[in-house]
PDB file of C-alpha atoms in Angstrom:
ATOM      1  CA  UNK A   1       0.000   0.000   0.000  1.00  0.00           C
ATOM      2  CA  UNK A   2       1.173   3.498  -0.798  1.00  0.00           C
ATOM      3  CA  UNK A   3      -0.155   7.074  -1.179  1.00  0.00           C
ATOM      4  CA  UNK A   4      -2.172   7.883  -4.298  1.00  0.00           C
ATOM      5  CA  UNK A   5       0.461  10.540  -5.090  1.00  0.00           C
ATOM      6  CA  UNK A   6       2.915   7.692  -5.883  1.00  0.00           C
ATOM      7  CA  UNK A   7       0.571   5.770  -8.224  1.00  0.00           C
ATOM      8  CA  UNK A   8       1.633   5.523 -11.848  1.00  0.00           C
ATOM      9  CA  UNK A   9      -0.404   6.736 -14.810  1.00  0.00           C
ATOM     10  CA  UNK A  10      -2.647   3.991 -16.175  1.00  0.00           C
ATOM     11  CA  UNK A  11      -2.624   2.093 -12.882  1.00  0.00           C
ATOM     12  CA  UNK A  12      -5.889   0.880 -11.331  1.00  0.00           C
ATOM     13  CA  UNK A  13      -5.978   1.078  -7.537  1.00  0.00           C
ATOM     14  CA  UNK A  14      -8.411   0.571  -4.660  1.00  0.00           C
ATOM     15  CA  UNK A  15      -8.692   3.131  -1.841  1.00  0.00           C
ATOM     16  CA  UNK A  16      -7.718   1.510   1.473  1.00  0.00           C
ATOM     17  CA  UNK A  17      -7.784   4.536   3.795  1.00  0.00           C
ATOM     18  CA  UNK A  18      -8.148   8.300   3.785  1.00  0.00           C
ATOM     19  CA  UNK A  19      -6.098  10.081   6.456  1.00  0.00           C
ATOM     20  CA  UNK A  20      -7.932  13.404   6.403  1.00  0.00           C
ATOM     21  CA  UNK A  21     -10.523  15.325   8.393  1.00  0.00           C
ATOM     22  CA  UNK A  22     -14.246  14.638   8.383  1.00  0.00           C
ATOM     23  CA  UNK A  23     -15.032  17.519   6.001  1.00  0.00           C
ATOM     24  CA  UNK A  24     -12.511  16.344   3.420  1.00  0.00           C
ATOM     25  CA  UNK A  25     -13.757  12.758   3.645  1.00  0.00           C
ATOM     26  CA  UNK A  26     -17.346  13.978   3.147  1.00  0.00           C
ATOM     27  CA  UNK A  27     -16.323  16.046   0.113  1.00  0.00           C
ATOM     28  CA  UNK A  28     -14.485  13.110  -1.463  1.00  0.00           C
ATOM     29  CA  UNK A  29     -17.442  10.839  -0.709  1.00  0.00           C
ATOM     30  CA  UNK A  30     -19.806  13.235  -2.482  1.00  0.00           C
ATOM     31  CA  UNK A  31     -17.609  12.828  -5.584  1.00  0.00           C
ATOM     32  CA  UNK A  32     -17.753   9.024  -5.340  1.00  0.00           C
ATOM     33  CA  UNK A  33     -14.332   8.519  -3.770  1.00  0.00           C
ATOM     34  CA  UNK A  34     -14.691   6.307  -0.682  1.00  0.00           C
ATOM     35  CA  UNK A  35     -12.751   3.543   1.022  1.00  0.00           C
ATOM     36  CA  UNK A  36     -13.089   0.574  -1.317  1.00  0.00           C
ATOM     37  CA  UNK A  37     -13.523   2.727  -4.436  1.00  0.00           C
ATOM     38  CA  UNK A  38     -11.674   1.612  -7.560  1.00  0.00           C
ATOM     39  CA  UNK A  39      -9.731   4.426  -9.251  1.00  0.00           C
ATOM     40  CA  UNK A  40      -7.837   4.626 -12.517  1.00  0.00           C
ATOM     41  CA  UNK A  41      -4.933   7.076 -12.513  1.00  0.00           C
ATOM     42  CA  UNK A  42      -5.275   9.221 -15.631  1.00  0.00           C
ATOM     43  CA  UNK A  43      -2.462  11.686 -14.968  1.00  0.00           C
ATOM     44  CA  UNK A  44       0.174  11.991 -12.274  1.00  0.00           C
ATOM     45  CA  UNK A  45       2.904  14.391 -13.282  1.00  0.00           C
ATOM     46  CA  UNK A  46       3.358  17.982 -12.149  1.00  0.00           C
ATOM     47  CA  UNK A  47       0.270  19.415 -10.492  1.00  0.00           C
ATOM     48  CA  UNK A  48      -2.763  17.504  -9.276  1.00  0.00           C
ATOM     49  CA  UNK A  49      -3.347  13.772  -9.640  1.00  0.00           C
ATOM     50  CA  UNK A  50      -6.229  13.144 -12.048  1.00  0.00           C
ATOM     51  CA  UNK A  51      -8.197   9.963 -11.434  1.00  0.00           C
ATOM     52  CA  UNK A  52     -11.272   8.402 -12.986  1.00  0.00           C
ATOM     53  CA  UNK A  53     -13.961   7.369 -10.487  1.00  0.00           C
ATOM     54  CA  UNK A  54     -17.190   5.833 -11.798  1.00  0.00           C
ATOM     55  CA  UNK A  55     -16.508   7.340 -15.222  1.00  0.00           C
ATOM     56  CA  UNK A  56     -15.853  10.883 -13.929  1.00  0.00           C
ATOM     57  CA  UNK A  57     -12.438  12.528 -13.804  1.00  0.00           C
ATOM     58  CA  UNK A  58     -11.450  14.163 -10.511  1.00  0.00           C
ATOM     59  CA  UNK A  59      -8.367  16.304  -9.853  1.00  0.00           C
ATOM     60  CA  UNK A  60      -6.811  15.790  -6.412  1.00  0.00           C
ATOM     61  CA  UNK A  61      -4.034  18.025  -5.112  1.00  0.00           C
ATOM     62  CA  UNK A  62      -0.705  16.370  -4.256  1.00  0.00           C
ATOM     63  CA  UNK A  63      -1.103  17.121  -0.536  1.00  0.00           C
ATOM     64  CA  UNK A  64      -4.445  15.337  -0.350  1.00  0.00           C
ATOM     65  CA  UNK A  65      -3.205  12.552  -2.650  1.00  0.00           C
ATOM     66  CA  UNK A  66      -0.501  11.841  -0.040  1.00  0.00           C
ATOM     67  CA  UNK A  67      -3.281  11.200   2.517  1.00  0.00           C
ATOM     68  CA  UNK A  68      -5.198   8.722   0.335  1.00  0.00           C
ATOM     69  CA  UNK A  69      -3.691   5.262   0.776  1.00  0.00           C
ATOM     70  CA  UNK A  70      -4.261   2.865  -2.116  1.00  0.00           C
ATOM     71  CA  UNK A  71      -3.400  -0.655  -3.203  1.00  0.00           C
ATOM     72  CA  UNK A  72      -2.778  -1.792  -6.771  1.00  0.00           C
ATOM     73  CA  UNK A  73      -5.468  -4.088  -8.210  1.00  0.00           C
TER      74      UNK A  73
END
């Protein structure tokens, strides 16, 4: 397991934990990103990490991406 910020482009991962405050977790949940969610990393270079969740692309800042722990599928 490792932070989402370290995931490679094209990789599919499952969210294992989110080490953030309640408000942040609620916001991510409203976008479909929960513990157990399957994500596909679209872009992870300079700037935010862009992931596909349930067919929608979401941009996540590097700081928050460090707090989302994932596991490769």
